[in-house]
Tab-separated table of C-alpha atoms in Angstrom:
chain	number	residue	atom	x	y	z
A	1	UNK	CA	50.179	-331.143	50.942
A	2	UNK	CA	50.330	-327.960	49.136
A	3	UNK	CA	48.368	-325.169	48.989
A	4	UNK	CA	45.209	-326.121	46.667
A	5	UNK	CA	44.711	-329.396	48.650
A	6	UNK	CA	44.694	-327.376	52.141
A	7	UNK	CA	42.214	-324.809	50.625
A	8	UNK	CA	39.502	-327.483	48.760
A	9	UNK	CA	39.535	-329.810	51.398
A	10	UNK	CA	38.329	-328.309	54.316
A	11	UNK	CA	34.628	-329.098	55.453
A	12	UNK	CA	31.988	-326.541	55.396
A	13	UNK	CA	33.915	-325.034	52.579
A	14	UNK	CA	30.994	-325.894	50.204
A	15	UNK	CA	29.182	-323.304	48.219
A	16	UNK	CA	27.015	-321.102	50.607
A	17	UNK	CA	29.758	-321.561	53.449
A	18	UNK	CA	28.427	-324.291	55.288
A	19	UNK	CA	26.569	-321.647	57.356
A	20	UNK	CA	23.625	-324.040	58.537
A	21	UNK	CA	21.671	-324.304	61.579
A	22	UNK	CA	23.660	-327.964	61.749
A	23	UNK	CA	27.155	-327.569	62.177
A	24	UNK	CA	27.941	-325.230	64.611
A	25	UNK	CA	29.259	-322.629	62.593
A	26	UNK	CA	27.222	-318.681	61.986
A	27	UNK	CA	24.147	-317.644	63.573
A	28	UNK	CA	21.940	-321.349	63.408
A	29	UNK	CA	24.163	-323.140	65.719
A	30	UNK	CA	26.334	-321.181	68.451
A	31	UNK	CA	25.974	-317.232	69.673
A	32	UNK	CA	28.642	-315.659	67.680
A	33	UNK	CA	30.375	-312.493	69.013
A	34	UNK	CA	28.592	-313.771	72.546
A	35	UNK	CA	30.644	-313.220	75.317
A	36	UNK	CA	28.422	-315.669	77.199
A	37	UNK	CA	25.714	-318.524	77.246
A	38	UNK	CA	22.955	-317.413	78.084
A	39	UNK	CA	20.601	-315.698	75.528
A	40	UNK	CA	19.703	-312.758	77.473
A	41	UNK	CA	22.172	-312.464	81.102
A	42	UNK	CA	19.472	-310.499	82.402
A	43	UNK	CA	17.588	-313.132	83.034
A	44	UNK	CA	19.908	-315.132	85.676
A	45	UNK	CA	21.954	-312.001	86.907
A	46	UNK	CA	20.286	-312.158	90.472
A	47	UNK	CA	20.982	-315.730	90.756
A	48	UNK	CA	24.868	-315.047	90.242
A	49	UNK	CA	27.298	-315.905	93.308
A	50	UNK	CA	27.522	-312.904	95.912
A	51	UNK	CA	24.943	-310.802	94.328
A	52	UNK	CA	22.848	-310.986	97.164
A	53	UNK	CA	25.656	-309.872	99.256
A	54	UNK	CA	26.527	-307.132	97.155
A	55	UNK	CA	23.283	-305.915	97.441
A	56	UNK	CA	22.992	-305.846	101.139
A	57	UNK	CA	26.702	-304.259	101.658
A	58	UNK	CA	25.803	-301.679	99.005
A	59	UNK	CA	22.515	-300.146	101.259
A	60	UNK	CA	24.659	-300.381	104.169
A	61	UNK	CA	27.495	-298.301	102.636
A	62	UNK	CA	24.746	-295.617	101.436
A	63	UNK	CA	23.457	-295.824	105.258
A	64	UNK	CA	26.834	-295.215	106.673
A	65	UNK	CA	27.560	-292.270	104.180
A	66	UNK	CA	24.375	-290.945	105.026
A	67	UNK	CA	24.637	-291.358	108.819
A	68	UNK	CA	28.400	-289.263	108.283
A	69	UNK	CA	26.541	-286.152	107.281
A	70	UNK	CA	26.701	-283.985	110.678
A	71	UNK	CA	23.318	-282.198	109.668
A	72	UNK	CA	21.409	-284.874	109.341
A	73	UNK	CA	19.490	-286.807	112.342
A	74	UNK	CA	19.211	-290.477	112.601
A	75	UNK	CA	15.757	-290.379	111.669
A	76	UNK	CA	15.947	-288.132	108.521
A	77	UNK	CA	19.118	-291.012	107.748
A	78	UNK	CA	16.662	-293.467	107.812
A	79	UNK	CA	14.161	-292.438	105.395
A	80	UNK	CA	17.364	-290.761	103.208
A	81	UNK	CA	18.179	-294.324	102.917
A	82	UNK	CA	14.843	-295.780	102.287
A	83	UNK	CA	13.858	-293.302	100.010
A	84	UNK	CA	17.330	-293.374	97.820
A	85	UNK	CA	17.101	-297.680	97.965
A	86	UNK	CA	13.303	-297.893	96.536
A	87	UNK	CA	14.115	-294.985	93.871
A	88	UNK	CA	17.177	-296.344	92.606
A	89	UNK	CA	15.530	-299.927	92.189
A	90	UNK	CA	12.615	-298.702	90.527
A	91	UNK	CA	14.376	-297.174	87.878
A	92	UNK	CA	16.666	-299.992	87.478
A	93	UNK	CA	14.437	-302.621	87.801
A	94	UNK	CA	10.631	-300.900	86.545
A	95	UNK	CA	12.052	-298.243	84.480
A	96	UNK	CA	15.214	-299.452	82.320
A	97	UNK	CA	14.253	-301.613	79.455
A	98	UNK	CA	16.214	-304.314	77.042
A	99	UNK	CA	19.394	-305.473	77.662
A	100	UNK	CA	22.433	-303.572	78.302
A	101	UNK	CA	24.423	-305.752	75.645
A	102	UNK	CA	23.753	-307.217	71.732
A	103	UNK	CA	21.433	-310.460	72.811
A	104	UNK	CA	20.653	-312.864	69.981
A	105	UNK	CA	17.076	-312.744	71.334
A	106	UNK	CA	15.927	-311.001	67.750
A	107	UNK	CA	14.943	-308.290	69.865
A	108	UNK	CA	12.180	-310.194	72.400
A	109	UNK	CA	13.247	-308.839	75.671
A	110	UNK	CA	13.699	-305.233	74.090
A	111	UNK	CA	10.331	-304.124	75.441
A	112	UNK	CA	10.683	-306.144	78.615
A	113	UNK	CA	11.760	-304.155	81.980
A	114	UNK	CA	14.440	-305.798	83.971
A	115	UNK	CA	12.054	-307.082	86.766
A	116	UNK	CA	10.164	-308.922	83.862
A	117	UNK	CA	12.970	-310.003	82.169
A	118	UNK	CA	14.488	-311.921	85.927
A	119	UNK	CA	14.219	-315.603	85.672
A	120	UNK	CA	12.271	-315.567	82.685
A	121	UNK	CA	9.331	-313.832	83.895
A	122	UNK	CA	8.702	-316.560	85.962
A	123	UNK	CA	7.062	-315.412	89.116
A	124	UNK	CA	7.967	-316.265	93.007
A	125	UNK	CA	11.552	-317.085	92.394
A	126	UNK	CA	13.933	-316.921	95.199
A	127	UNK	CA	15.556	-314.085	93.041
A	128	UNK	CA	12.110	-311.944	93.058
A	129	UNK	CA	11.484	-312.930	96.198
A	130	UNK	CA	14.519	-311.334	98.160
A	131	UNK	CA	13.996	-308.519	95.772
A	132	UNK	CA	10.180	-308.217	97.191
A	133	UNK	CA	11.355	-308.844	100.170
A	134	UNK	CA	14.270	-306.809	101.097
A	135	UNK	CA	12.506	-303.364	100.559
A	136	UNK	CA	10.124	-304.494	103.494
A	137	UNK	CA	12.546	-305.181	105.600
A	138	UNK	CA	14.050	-301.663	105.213
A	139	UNK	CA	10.886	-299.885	105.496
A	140	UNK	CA	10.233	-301.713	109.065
A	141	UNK	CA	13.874	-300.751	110.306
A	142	UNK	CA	12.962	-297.556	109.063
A	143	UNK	CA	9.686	-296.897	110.566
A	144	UNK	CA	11.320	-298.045	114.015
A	145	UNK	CA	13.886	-296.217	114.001
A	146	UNK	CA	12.176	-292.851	112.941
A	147	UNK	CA	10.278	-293.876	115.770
A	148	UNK	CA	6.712	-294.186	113.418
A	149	UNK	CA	6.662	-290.529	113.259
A	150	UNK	CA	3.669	-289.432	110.751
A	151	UNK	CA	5.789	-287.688	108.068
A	152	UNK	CA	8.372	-290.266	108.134
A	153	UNK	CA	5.849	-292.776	108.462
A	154	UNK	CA	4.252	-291.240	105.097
A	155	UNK	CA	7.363	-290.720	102.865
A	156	UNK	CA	8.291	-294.515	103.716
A	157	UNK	CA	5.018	-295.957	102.835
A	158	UNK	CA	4.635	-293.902	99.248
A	159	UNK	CA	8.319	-294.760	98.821
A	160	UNK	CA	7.701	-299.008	99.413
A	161	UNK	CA	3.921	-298.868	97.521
A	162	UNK	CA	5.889	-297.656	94.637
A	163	UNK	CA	8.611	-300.087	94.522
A	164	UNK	CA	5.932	-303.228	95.414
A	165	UNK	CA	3.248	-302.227	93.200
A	166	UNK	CA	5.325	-302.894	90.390
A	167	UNK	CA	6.518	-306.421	91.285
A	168	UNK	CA	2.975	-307.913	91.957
A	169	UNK	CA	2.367	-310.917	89.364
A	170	UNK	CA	-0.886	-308.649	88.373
A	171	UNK	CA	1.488	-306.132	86.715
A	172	UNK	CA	3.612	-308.144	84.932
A	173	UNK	CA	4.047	-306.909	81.749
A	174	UNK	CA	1.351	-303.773	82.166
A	175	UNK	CA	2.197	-300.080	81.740
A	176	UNK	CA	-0.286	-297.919	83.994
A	177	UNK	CA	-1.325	-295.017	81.664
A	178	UNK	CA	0.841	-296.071	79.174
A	179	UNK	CA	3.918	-294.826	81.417
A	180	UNK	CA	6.690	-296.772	80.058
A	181	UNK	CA	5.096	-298.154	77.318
A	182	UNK	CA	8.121	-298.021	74.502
């Protein structure tokens, strides 16, 4: 075979490339330059194995640093934590928008939040669910452990209406006063 048989014969070799939406090959057929499957990971990253785990250890670490500050008392620990959980997942979950990565989405999730992006925005998931979920159960630990003092009592409620406000099905997709809105 020599070299003007190897270079003519090969398929898709036709003029234009053989670049369409049929074979496989370029942007019609496979995600090219994709280090994974899905269109936009986003989407099932709360459904991956251990994430829920992860999650869990991670506010018990941030409680355990917390609680080995000698100035601060178990109560004020408490709220620390409750307070520092809810902020950090409303900005990464109602605040940070598009993906982190080049998606071959053309562009569809880039004004989506990650929240509304989880599961493809479809609503009362297990995934949204433990997400809704979970910040409840840390404001009732912390509201019995700080004993349902008033202040604490206050800080902890603000702090969980505005991490829950956000994931109610009514708000999908809405910026309040435009907050957000690009």
């Amino acid at each position: 075979m020599g070299r003007a048989d190897r270079v003519r014969g090969l398929p898709g070799d036709e003029p234009g490339g053989g670049q369409g939406p049929g074979n496989g090959r370029g942007a019609g057929g496979m995600n090219v330059g994709v280090a994974h499957s899905e269109v936009n990971p986003n989407t099932r990253v709360m459904n991956s194995r251990g994430i829920w785990l992860a999650y869990v250890i991670s506010v018990g670490v941030l409680h355990v640093v917390l609680l080995s500050i000698p100035f601060f008392s178990v109560p004020v620990v408490w709220t620390l934590t409750n307070v520092i959980h809810n902020l950090v997942m409303y900005l990464l979950l109602h605040t940070v928008k598009g993906t982190p990565f080049e998606t071959p989405d053309q562009g569809k999730d880039r004004l989506l939040t990650h929240w509304e992006q989880i599961d493809y925005g479809t609503q009362c998931t297990s995934s949204r669910k433990f997400l809704s979920i979970s910040p409840v159960v840390l404001y009732l630990l912390t509201s019995f452990y700080t004993k349902y003092d008033p202040a604490h009592f206050i800080i902890n409620t603000a702090s969980l209406l505005s991490v829950l406000l956000p994931k109610l099905p009514q708000f999908h997709g809405v910026r309040v006063f435009g907050i957000n809105k690009y």
